[in-house]
Each structure stands twice: as C-alpha cells, then as structure tokens.
PDB file of C-alpha atoms in Angstrom:
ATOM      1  CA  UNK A 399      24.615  10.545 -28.795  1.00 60.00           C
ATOM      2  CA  UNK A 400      22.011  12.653 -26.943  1.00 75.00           C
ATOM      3  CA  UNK A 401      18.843  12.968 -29.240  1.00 89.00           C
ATOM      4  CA  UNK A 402      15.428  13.712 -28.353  1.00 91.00           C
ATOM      5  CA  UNK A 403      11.537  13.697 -29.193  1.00 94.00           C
ATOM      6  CA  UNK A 404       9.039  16.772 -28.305  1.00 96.00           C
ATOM      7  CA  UNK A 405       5.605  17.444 -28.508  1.00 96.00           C
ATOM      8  CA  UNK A 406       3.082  20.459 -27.492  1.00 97.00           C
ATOM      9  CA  UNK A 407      -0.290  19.171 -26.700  1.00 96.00           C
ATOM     10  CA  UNK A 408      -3.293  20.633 -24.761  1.00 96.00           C
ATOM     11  CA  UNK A 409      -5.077  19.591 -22.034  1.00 96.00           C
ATOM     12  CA  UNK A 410      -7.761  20.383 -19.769  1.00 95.00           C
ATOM     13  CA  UNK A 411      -6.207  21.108 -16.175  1.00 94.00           C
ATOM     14  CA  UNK A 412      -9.738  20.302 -14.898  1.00 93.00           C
ATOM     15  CA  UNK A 413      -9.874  22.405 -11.063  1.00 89.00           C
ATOM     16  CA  UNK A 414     -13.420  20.839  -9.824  1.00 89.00           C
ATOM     17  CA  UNK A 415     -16.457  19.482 -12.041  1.00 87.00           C
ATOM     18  CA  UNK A 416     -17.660  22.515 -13.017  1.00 91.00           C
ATOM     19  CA  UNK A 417     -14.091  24.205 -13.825  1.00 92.00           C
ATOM     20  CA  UNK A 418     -11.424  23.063 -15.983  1.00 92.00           C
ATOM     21  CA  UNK A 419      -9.205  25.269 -18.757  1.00 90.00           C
ATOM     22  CA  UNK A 420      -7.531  24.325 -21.296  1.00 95.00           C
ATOM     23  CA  UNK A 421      -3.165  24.301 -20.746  1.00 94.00           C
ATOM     24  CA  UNK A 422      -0.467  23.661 -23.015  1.00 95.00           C
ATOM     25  CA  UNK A 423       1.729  20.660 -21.953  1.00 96.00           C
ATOM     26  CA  UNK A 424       5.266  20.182 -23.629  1.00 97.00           C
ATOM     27  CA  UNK A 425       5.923  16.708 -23.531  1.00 97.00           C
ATOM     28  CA  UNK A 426       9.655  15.345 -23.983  1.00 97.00           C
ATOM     29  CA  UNK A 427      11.852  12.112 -24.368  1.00 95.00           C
ATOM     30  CA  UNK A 428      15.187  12.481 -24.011  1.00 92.00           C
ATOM     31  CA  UNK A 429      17.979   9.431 -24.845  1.00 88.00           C
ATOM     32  CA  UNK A 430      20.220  10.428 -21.364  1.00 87.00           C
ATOM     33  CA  UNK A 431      17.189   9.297 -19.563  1.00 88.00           C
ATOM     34  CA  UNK A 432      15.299   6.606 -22.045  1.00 90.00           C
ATOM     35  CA  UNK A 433      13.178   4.818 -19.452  1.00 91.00           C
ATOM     36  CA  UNK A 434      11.073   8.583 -18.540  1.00 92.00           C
ATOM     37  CA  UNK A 435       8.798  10.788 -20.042  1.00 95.00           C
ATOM     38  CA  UNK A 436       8.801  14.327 -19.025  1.00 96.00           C
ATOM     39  CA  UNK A 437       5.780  16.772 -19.095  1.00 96.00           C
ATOM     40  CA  UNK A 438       6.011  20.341 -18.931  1.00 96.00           C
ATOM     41  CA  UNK A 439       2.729  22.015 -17.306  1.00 93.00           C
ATOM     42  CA  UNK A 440       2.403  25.603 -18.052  1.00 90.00           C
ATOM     43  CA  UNK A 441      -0.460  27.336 -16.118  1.00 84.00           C
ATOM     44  CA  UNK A 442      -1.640  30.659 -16.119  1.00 81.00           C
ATOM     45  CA  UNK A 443       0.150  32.211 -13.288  1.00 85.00           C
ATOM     46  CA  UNK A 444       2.791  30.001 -12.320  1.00 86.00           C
ATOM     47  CA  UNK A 445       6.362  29.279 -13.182  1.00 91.00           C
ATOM     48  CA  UNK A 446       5.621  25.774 -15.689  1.00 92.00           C
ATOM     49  CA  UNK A 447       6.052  22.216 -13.743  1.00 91.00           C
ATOM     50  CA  UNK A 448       7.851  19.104 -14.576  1.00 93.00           C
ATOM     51  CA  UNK A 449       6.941  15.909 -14.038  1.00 93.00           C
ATOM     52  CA  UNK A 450       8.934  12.821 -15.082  1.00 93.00           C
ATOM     53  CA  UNK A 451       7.726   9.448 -14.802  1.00 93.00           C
ATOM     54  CA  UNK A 452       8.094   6.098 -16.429  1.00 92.00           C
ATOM     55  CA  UNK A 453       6.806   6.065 -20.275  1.00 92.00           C
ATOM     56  CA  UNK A 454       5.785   2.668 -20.146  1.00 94.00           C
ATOM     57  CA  UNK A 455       3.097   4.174 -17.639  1.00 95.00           C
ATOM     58  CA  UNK A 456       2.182   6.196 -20.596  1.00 95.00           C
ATOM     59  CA  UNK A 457       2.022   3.878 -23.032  1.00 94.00           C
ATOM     60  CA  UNK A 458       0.235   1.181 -20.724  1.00 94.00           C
ATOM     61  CA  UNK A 459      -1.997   4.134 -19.438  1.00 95.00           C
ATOM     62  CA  UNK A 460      -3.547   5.446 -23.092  1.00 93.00           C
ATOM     63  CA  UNK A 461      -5.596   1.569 -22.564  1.00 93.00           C
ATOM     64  CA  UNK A 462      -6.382   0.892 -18.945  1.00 95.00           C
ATOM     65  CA  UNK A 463      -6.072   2.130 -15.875  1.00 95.00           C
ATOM     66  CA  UNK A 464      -2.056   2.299 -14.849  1.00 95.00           C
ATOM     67  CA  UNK A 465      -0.129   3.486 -12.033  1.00 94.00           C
ATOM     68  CA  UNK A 466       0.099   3.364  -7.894  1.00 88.00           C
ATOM     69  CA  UNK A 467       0.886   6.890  -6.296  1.00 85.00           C
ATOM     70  CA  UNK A 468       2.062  10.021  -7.192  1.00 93.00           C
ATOM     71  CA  UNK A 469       1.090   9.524 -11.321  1.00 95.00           C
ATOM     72  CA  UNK A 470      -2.236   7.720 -12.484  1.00 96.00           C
ATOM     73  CA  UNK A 471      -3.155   7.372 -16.184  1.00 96.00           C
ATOM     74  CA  UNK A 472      -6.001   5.887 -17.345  1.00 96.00           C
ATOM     75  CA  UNK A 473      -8.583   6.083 -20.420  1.00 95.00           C
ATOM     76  CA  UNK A 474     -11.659   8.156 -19.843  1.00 94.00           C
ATOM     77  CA  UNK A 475     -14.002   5.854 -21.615  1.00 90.00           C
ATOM     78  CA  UNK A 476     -11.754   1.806 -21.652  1.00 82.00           C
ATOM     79  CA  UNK A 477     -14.245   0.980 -24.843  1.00 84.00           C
ATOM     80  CA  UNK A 478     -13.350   4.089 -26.988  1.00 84.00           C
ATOM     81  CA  UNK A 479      -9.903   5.011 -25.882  1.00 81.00           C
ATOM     82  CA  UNK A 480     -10.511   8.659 -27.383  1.00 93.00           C
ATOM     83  CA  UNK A 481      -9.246  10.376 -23.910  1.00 96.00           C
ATOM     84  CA  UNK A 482      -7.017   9.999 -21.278  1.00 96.00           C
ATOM     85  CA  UNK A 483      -6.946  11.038 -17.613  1.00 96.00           C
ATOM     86  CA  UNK A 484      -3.458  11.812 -15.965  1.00 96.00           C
ATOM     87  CA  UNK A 485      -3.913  12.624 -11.905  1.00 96.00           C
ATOM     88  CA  UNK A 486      -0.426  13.602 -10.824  1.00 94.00           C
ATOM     89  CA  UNK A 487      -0.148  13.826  -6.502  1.00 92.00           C
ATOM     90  CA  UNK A 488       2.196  15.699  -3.765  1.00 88.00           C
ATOM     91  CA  UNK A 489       0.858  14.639  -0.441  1.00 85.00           C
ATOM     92  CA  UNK A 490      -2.961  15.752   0.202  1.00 85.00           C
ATOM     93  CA  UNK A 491      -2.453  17.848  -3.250  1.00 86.00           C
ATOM     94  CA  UNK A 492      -3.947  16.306  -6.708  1.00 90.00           C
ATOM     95  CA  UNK A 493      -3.986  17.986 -10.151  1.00 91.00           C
ATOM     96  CA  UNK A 494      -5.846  16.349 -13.169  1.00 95.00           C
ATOM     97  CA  UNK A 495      -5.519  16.790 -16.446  1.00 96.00           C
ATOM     98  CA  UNK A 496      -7.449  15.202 -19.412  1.00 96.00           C
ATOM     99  CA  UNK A 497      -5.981  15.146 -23.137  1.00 96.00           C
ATOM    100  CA  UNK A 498      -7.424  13.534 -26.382  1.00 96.00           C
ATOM    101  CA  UNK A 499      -4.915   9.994 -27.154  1.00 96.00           C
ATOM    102  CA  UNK A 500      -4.445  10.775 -30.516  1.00 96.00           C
ATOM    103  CA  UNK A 501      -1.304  12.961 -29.739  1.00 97.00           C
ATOM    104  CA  UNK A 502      -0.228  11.245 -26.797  1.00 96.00           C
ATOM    105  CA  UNK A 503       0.041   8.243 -29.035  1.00 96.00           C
ATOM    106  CA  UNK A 504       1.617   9.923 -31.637  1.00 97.00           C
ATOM    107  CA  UNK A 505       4.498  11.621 -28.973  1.00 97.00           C
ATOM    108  CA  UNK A 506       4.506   7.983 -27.794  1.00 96.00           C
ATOM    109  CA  UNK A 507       5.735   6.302 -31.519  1.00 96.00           C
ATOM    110  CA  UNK A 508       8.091   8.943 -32.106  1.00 96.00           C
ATOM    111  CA  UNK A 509       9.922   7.819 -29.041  1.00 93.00           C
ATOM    112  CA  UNK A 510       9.158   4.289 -29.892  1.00 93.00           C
ATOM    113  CA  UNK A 511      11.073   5.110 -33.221  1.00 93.00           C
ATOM    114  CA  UNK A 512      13.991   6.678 -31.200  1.00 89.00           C
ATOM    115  CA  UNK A 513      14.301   4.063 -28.518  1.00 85.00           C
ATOM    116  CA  UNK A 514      12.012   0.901 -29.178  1.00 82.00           C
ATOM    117  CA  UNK A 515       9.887  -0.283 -26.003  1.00 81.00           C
ATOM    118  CA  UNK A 516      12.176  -2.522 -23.781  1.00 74.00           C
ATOM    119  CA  UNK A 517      15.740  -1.473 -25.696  1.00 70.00           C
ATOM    120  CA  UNK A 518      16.307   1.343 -22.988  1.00 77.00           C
ATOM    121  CA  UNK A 519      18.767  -0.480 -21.234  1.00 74.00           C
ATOM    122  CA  UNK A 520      20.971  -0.988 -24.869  1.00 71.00           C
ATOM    123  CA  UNK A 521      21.551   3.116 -24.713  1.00 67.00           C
ATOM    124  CA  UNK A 522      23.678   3.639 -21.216  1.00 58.00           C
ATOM    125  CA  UNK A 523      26.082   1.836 -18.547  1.00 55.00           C
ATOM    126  CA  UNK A 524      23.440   2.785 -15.830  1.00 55.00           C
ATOM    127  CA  UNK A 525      25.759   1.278 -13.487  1.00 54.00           C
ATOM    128  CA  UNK A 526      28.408   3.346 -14.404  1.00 59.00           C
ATOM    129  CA  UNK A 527      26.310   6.117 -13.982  1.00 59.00           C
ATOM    130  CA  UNK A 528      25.122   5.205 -10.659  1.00 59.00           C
ATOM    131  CA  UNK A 529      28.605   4.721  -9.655  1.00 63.00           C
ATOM    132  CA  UNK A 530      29.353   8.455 -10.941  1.00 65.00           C
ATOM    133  CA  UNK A 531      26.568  10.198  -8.780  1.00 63.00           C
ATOM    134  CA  UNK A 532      27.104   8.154  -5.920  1.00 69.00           C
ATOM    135  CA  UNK A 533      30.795   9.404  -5.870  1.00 73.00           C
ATOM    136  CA  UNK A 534      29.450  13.206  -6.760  1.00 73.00           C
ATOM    137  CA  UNK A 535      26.583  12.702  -3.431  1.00 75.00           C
ATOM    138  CA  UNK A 536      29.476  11.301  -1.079  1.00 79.00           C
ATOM    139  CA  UNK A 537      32.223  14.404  -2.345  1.00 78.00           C
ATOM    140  CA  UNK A 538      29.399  16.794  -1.737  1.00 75.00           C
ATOM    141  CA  UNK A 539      28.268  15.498   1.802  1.00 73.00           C
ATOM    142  CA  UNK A 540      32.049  15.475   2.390  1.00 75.00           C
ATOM    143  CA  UNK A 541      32.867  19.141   1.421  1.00 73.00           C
ATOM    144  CA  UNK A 542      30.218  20.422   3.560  1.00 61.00           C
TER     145      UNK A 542
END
C-alpha cells in the first residue's frame, strides 16, 4: 500500500551574502521509494525542482555536518541546532538553502511514524524491482 508524508516549509534560497529570499519547499516521503526524501524547490521564475536524496542524510544532517557531493546538510550553529544548511550541486553550479529544524524534524517523525529508521527494506522486494527495470531498460534499448 502506497502512503505518503508531506510538508511545506520555507527557506532562504540564499544567492550571495548579501542576497537570499525566502522560497517555499514541499518536502515528501513516499512508501514506493522509503529509503529517499524528496524536496520540491519552487523559485520565482522557474518551473519548481526536485531533488531526492537519502533521508537518513536528513536526519543525520539536522546534527552535524553530513554528506559527500551533490547534497550537503549540516547545522548552522552544531551547539544550538536551531538551523540547517542544505547545499545541493550540478557540476560547477551550487544552490543553498537555509531552513529553521523545527519543521524539518517534525517532516522527519512523521516519516519515522510511517516507515521507522532502518525498516525500509521490510516495505519492497527491491530485487524484484531491480529485476523489473532492468528488463524495461534492455526492451527499450532493444526496440530502438
């Protein structure tokens, strides 16, 4: 059964040090995929932007400094925990966006409540799955 946990928080999409403006971010937890985290950028302008990465990052992020490439999360202040910082990276391009925990860590129990911390793998046959978009890649390559 598919369910699903969503949350609309704002954050500063902070440009340079003198310019930042505040965004709305949709963040989302879905069951299909219970290992990611998705989050929903809308800024002024643009078409809104997805990223999905791992919510453990999240979670481990909100405390101390977590993650290697393309997604960093870390807490603006370790000591007071009231902010985080989330860089996200394509290449030479960087956005970063800073958001107040409290809602982060509420989004983050909610899903917690839907899918406890290290029970993702209970919720899918991931190798089953695998197996099914491997054959879908390979029929595709085939037909064209």
């Amino acid at each position: 059964m598919r369910e699903s946990v969503q949350a609309e928080v704002m954050m500063s999409f902070l440009v340079s040090e003198e310019l930042s403006f505040r965004i709305p971010v949709e963040l989302r937890y879905d069951t299909c995929d219970p290992y990611a985290v998705r989050l929903t950028f809308h800024l002024p302008g643009d078409a809104p932007v997805t990223w999905a990465f791992g919510r453990e990052l999240l979670v481990d992020g909100v405390g101390r400094p977590c993650g290697e490439g393309d997604v960093r999360v870390a807490p603006v202040d370790p000591d007071t925990l009231g902010e985080v910082l989330i860089r996200l990276q394509v290449g030479s391009d960087r956005a970063l966006f800073r958001s107040s925990t409290a809602p982060l860590v509420a989004f983050l129990d909610r899903t917690d409540k839907l899918v406890p911390l290290g029970q993702e793998g209970a919720l899918a046959d991931f190798d089953a799955h695998l197996d099914d978009a491997l054959d879908r890649i390979l029929a595709e390559q085939s037909a064209g």
